[in-house]
mmCIF file of C-alpha atoms and ligand atoms in Angstrom:
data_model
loop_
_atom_site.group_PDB
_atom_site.id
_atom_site.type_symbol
_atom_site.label_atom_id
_atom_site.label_comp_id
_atom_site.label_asym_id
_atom_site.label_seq_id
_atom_site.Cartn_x
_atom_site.Cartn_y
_atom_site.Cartn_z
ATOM 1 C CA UNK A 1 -7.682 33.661 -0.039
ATOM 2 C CA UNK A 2 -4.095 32.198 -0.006
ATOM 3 C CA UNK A 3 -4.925 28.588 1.067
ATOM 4 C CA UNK A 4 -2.043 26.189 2.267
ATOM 5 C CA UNK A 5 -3.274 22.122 1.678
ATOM 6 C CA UNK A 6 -1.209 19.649 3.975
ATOM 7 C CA UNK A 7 -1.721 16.124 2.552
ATOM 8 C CA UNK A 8 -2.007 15.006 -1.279
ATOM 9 C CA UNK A 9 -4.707 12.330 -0.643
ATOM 10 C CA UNK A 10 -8.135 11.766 -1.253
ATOM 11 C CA UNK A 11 -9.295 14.759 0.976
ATOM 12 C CA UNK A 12 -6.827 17.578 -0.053
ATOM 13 C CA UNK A 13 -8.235 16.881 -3.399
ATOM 14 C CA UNK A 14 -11.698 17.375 -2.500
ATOM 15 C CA UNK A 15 -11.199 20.727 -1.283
ATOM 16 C CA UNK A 16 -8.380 21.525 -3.348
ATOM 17 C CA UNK A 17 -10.863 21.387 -6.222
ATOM 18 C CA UNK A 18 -13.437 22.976 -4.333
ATOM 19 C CA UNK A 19 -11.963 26.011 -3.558
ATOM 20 C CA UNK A 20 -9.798 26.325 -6.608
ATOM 21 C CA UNK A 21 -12.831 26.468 -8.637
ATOM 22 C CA UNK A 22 -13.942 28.887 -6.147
ATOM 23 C CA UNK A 23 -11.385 31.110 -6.836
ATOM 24 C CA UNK A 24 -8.689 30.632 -3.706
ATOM 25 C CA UNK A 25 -4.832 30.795 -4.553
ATOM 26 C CA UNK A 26 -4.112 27.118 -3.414
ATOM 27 C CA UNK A 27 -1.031 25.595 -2.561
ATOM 28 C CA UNK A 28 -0.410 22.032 -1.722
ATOM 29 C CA UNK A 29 2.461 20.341 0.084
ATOM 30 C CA UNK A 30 2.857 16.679 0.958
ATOM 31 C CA UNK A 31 5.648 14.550 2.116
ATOM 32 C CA UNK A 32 5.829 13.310 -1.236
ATOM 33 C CA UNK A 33 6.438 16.194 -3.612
ATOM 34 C CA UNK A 34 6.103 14.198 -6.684
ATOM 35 C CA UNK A 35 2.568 13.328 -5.448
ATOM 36 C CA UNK A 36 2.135 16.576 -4.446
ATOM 37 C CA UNK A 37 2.922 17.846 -7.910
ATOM 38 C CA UNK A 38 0.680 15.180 -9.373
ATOM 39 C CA UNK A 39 -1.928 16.226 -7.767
ATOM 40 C CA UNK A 40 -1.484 20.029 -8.376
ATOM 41 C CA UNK A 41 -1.378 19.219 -12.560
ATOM 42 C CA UNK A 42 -4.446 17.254 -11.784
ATOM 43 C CA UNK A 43 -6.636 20.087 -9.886
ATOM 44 C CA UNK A 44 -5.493 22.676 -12.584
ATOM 45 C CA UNK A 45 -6.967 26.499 -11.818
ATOM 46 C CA UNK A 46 -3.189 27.311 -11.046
ATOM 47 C CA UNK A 47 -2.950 25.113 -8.116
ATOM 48 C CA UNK A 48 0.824 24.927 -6.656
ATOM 49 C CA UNK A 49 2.747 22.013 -5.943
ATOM 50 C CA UNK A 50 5.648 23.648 -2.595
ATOM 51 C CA UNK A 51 7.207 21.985 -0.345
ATOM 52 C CA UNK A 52 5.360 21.507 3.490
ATOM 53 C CA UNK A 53 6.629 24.591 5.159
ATOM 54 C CA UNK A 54 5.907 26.775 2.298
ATOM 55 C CA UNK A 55 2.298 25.292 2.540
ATOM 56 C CA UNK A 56 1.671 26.739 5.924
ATOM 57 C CA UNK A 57 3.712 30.396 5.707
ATOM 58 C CA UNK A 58 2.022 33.607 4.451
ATOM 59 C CA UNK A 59 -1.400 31.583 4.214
ATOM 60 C CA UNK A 60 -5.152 32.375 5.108
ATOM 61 C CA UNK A 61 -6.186 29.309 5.913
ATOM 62 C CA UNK A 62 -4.011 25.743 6.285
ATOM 63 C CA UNK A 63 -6.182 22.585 5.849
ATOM 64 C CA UNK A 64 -4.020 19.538 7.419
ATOM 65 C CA UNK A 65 -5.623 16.848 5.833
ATOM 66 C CA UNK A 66 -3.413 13.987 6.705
ATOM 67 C CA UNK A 67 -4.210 10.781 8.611
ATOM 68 C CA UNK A 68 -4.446 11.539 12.222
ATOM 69 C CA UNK A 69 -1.682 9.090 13.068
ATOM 70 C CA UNK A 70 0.478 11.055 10.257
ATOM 71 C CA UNK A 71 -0.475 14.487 12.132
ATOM 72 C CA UNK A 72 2.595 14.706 14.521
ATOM 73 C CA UNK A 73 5.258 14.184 11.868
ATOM 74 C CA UNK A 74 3.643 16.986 8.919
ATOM 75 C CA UNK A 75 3.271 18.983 12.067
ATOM 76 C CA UNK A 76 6.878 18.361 12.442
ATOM 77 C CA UNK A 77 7.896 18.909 8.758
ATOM 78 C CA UNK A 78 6.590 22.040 8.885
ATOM 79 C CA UNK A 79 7.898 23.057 11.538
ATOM 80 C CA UNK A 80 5.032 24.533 13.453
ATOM 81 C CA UNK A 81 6.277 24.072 16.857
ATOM 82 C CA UNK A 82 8.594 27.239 16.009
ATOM 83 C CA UNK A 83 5.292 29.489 16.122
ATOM 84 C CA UNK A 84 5.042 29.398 12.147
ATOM 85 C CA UNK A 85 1.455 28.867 12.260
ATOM 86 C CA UNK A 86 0.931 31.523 14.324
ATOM 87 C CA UNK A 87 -2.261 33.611 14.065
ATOM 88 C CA UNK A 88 -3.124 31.157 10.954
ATOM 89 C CA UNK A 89 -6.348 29.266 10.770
ATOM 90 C CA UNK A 90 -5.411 25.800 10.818
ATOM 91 C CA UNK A 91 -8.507 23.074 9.743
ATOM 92 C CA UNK A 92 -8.992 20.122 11.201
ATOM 93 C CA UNK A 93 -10.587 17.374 9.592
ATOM 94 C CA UNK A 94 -8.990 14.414 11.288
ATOM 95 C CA UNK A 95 -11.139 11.292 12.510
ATOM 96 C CA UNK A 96 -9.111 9.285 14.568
ATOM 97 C CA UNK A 97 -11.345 6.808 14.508
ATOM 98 C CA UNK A 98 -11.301 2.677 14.903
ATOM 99 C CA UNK A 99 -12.242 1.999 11.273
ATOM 100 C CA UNK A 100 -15.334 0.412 10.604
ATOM 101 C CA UNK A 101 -16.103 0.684 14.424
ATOM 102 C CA UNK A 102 -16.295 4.212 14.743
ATOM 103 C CA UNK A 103 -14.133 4.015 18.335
ATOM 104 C CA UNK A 104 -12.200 7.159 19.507
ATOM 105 C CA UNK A 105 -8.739 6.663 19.604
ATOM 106 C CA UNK A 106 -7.247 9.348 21.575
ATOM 107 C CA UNK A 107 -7.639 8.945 25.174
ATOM 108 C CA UNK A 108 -10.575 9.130 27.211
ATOM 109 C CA UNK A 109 -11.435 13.071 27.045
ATOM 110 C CA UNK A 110 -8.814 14.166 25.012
ATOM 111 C CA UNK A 111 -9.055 14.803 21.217
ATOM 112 C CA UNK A 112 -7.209 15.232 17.748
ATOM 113 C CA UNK A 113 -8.157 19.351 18.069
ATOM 114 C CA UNK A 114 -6.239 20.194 20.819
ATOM 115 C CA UNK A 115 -3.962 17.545 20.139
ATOM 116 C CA UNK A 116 -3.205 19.538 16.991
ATOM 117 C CA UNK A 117 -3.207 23.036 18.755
ATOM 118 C CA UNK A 118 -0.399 21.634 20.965
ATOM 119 C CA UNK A 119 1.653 20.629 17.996
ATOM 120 C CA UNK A 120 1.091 24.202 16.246
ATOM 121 C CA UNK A 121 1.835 26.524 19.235
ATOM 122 C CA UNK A 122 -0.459 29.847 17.948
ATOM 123 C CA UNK A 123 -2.505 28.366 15.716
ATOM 124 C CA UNK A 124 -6.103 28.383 15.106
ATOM 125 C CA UNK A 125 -7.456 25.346 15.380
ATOM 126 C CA UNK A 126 -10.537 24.862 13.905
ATOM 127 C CA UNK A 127 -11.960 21.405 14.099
ATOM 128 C CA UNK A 128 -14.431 20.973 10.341
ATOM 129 C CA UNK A 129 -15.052 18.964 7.480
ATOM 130 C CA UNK A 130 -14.569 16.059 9.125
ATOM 131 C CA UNK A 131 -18.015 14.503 8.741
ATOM 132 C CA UNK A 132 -19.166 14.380 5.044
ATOM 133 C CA UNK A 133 -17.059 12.479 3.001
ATOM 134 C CA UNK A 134 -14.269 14.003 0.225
ATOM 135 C CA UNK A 135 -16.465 13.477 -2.595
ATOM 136 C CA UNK A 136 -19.366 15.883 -1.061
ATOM 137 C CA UNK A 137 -17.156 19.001 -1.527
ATOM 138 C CA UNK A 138 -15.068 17.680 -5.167
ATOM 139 C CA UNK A 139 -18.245 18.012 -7.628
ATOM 140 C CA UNK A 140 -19.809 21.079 -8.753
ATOM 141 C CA UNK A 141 -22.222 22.135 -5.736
ATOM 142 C CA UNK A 142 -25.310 20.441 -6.338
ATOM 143 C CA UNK A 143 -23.746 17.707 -8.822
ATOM 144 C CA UNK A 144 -22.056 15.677 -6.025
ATOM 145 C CA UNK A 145 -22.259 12.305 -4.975
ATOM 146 C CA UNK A 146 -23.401 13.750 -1.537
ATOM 147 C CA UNK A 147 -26.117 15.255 -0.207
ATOM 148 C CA UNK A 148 -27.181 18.208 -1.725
ATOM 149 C CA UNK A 149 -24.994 21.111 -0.294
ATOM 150 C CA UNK A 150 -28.027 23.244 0.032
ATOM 151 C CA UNK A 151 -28.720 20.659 3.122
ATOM 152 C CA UNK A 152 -25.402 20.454 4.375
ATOM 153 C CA UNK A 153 -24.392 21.687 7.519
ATOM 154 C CA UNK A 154 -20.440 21.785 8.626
ATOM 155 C CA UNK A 155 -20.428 21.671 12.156
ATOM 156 C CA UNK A 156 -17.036 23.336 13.468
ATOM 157 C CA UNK A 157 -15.066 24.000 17.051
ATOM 158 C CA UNK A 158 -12.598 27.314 17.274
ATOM 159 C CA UNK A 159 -11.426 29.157 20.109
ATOM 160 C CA UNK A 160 -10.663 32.402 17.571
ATOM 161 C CA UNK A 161 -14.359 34.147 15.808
ATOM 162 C CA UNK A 162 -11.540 35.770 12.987
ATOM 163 C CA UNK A 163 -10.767 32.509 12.342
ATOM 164 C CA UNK A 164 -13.952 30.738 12.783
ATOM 165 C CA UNK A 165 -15.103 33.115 9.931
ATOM 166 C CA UNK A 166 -12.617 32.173 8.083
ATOM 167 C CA UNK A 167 -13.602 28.782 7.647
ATOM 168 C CA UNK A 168 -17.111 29.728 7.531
ATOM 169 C CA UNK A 169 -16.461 31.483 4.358
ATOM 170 C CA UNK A 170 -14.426 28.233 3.258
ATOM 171 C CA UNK A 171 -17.527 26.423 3.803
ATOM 172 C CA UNK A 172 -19.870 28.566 1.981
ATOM 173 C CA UNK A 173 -17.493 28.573 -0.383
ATOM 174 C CA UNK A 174 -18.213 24.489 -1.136
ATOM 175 C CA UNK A 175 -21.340 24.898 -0.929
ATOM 176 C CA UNK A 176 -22.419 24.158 2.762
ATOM 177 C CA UNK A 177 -23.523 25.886 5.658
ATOM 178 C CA UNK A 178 -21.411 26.599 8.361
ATOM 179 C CA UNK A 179 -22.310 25.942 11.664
ATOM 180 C CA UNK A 180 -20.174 26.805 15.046
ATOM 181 C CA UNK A 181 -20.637 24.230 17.713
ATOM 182 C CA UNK A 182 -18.634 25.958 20.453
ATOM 183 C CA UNK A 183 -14.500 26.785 21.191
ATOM 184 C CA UNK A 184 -12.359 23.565 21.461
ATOM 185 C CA UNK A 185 -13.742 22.678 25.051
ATOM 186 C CA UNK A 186 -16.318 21.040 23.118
ATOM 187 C CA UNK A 187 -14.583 19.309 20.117
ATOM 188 C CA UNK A 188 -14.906 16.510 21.696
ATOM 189 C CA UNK A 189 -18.233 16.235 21.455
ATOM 190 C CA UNK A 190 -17.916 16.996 17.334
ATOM 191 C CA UNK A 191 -15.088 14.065 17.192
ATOM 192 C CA UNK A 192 -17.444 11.550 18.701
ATOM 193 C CA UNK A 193 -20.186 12.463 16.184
ATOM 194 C CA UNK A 194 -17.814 10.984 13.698
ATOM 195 C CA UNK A 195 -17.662 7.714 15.376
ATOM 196 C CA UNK A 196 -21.569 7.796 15.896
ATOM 197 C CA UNK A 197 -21.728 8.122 12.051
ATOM 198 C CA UNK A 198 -19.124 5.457 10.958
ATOM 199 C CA UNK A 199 -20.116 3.128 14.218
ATOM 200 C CA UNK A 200 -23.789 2.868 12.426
ATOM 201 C CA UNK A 201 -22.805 3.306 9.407
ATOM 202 C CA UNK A 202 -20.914 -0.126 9.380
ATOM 203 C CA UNK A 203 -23.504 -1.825 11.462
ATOM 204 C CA UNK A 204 -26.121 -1.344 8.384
ATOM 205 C CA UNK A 205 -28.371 1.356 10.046
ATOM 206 C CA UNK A 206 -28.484 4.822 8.015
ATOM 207 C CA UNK A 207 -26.854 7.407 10.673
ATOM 208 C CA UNK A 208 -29.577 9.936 9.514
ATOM 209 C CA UNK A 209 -32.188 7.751 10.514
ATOM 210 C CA UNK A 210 -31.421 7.883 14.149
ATOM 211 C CA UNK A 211 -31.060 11.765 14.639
ATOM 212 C CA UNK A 212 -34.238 13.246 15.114
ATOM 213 C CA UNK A 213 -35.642 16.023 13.446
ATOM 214 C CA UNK A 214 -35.587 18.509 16.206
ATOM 215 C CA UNK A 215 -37.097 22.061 14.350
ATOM 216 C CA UNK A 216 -34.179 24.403 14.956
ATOM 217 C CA UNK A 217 -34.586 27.918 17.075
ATOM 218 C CA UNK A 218 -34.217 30.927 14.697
ATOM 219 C CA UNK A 219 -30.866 32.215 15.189
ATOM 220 C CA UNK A 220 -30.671 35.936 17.329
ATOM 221 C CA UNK A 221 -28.392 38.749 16.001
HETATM 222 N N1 LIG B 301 -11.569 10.982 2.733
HETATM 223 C C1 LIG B 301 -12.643 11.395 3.387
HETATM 224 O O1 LIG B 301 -13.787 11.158 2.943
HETATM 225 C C2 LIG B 301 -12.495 12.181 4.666
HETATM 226 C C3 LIG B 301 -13.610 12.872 5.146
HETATM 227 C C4 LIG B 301 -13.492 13.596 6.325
HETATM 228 C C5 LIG B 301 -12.298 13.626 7.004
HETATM 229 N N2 LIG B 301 -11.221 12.935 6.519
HETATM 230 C C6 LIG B 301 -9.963 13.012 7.280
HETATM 231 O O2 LIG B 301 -9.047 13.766 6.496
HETATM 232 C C7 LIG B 301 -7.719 13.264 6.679
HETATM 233 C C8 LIG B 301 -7.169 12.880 5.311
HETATM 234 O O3 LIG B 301 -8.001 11.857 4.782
HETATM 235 P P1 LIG B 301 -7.819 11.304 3.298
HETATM 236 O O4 LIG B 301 -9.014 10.503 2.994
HETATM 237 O O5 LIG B 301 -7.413 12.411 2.395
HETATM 238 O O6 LIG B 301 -6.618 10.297 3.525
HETATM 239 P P2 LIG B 301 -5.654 9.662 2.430
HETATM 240 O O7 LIG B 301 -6.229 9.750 1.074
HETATM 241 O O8 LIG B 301 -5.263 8.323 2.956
HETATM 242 O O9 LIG B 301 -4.375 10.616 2.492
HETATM 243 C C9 LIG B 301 -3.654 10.711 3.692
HETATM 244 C C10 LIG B 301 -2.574 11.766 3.551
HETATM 245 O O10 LIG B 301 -1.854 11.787 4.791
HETATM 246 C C11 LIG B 301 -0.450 11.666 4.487
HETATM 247 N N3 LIG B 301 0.260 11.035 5.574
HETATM 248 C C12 LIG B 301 -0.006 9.845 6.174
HETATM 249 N N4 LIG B 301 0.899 9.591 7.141
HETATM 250 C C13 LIG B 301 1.760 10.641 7.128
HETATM 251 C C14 LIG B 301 2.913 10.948 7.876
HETATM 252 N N5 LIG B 301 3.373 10.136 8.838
HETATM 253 N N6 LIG B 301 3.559 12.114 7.600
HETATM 254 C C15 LIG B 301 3.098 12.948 6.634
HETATM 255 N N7 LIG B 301 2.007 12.706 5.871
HETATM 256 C C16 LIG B 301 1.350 11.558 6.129
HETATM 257 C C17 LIG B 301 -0.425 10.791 3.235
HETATM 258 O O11 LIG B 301 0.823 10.904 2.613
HETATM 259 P P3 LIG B 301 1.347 9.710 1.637
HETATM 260 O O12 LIG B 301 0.426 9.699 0.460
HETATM 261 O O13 LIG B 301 2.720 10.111 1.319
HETATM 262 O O14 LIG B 301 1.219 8.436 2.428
HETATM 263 C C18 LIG B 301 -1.565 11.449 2.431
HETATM 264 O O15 LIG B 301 -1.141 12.625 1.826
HETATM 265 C C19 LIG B 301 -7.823 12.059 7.626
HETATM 266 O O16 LIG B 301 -7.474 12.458 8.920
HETATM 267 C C20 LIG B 301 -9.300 11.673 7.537
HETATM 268 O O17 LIG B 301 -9.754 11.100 8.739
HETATM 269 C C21 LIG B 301 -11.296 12.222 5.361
#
């Protein structure tokens, strides 16, 4: 796949080397070029430094892994409220999030998803890969600091199946298992997990600990 990165940080690196290795045509744009390029040499397996808006155009997938309060303005470099994203799957991974509290901070029953689907009129938004942290998806699968992938399950929110697929491949592609939640009307839901996760996490209590293992239902065809 052609796959357009938006962000040069700790994130786009993670799955910039993940799917790199796997084979994907990536391209990364950042509002920094020079730390875009930096981080292009550093990936290797012919990863491209371009600018933002060549990023999202002609692409597979986008992954818009900026800080959710930096959302609005890549949104904006790229131009997306023209339509340019249109019929693209667009990831994402955002936790707007108190840190260390684990507090939503978009208001009371809205969330960073359809936030993001506003920005990019015509995109597919799928909300994923925002639980696990970066460093789960930059080692070779089943040599990261993570859990082992074989366990990992990437919970995700679409409105679009072509697109959810999409990602689902993307997923595989790391090394986890994809799972679809439901469409956007319940990213919500998948947003506040993250808060759940950090809110214990930074209270002392192991998040894993306090989900119970329910045995799951085999899936019907
Ligand atoms: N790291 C993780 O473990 C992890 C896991 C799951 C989800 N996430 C989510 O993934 C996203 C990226 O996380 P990260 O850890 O990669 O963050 P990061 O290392 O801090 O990188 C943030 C990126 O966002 C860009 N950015 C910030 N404000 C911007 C603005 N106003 N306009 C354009 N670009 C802006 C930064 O550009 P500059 O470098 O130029 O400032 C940088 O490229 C976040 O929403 C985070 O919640 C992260």
């Amino acid at each position: 796949m052609r796959i357009g990165i938006l962000g040069t940080g700790t994130l786009a690196a993670a799955l910039g080397e993940g799917w790199s290795r796997a084979g994907h045509e990536v391209s990364i744009g950042g509002r920094s070029q020079v730390k875009a390029e930096k981080l292009a040499e550093r990936l290797g397996h012919g990863v491209l430094a371009v600018a933002p808006r060549e990023a999202v155009v002609g692409r597979d997938a986008v992954l818009l892994a900026v800080s959710w309060d930096g959302v609005e303005d890549m949104l904006g470099l790229v131009g997306a409220s023209d339509g340019l994203l249109e019929g693209t799957p667009l990831i994402d991974p955002t936790n707007a999030v108190a840190h260390g509290v684990g507090v939503l901070l978009t208001e009371h029953g809205e969330s960073m998803a359809r936030r993001i689907a506003g920005l990019a009129p015509g995109a597919h938004v799928v909300k994923a890969f925002h639980l696990f942290p970066a460093d789960q998806w930059a080692s070779s699968p089943g040599a990261g600091a993570g859990v082992d992938p074989a366990n990992v399950t990437v919970a995700m929110c679409g409105d679009n199946s072509a697109a959810l697929h999409v990602v689902g491949e993307l997923v595989r592609d790391v090394g986890g298992i994809p799972a679809i939640l439901g469409a956007l009307d319940r990213v919500r839901q998948l947003e506040e997990v993250a808060g759940f996760v950090i809110g214990l996490a930074f209270a002392g209590f192991d998040p894993n600990s306090a989900v119970p293992r329910v045995p799951s239902s085999p899936v019907l065809d």
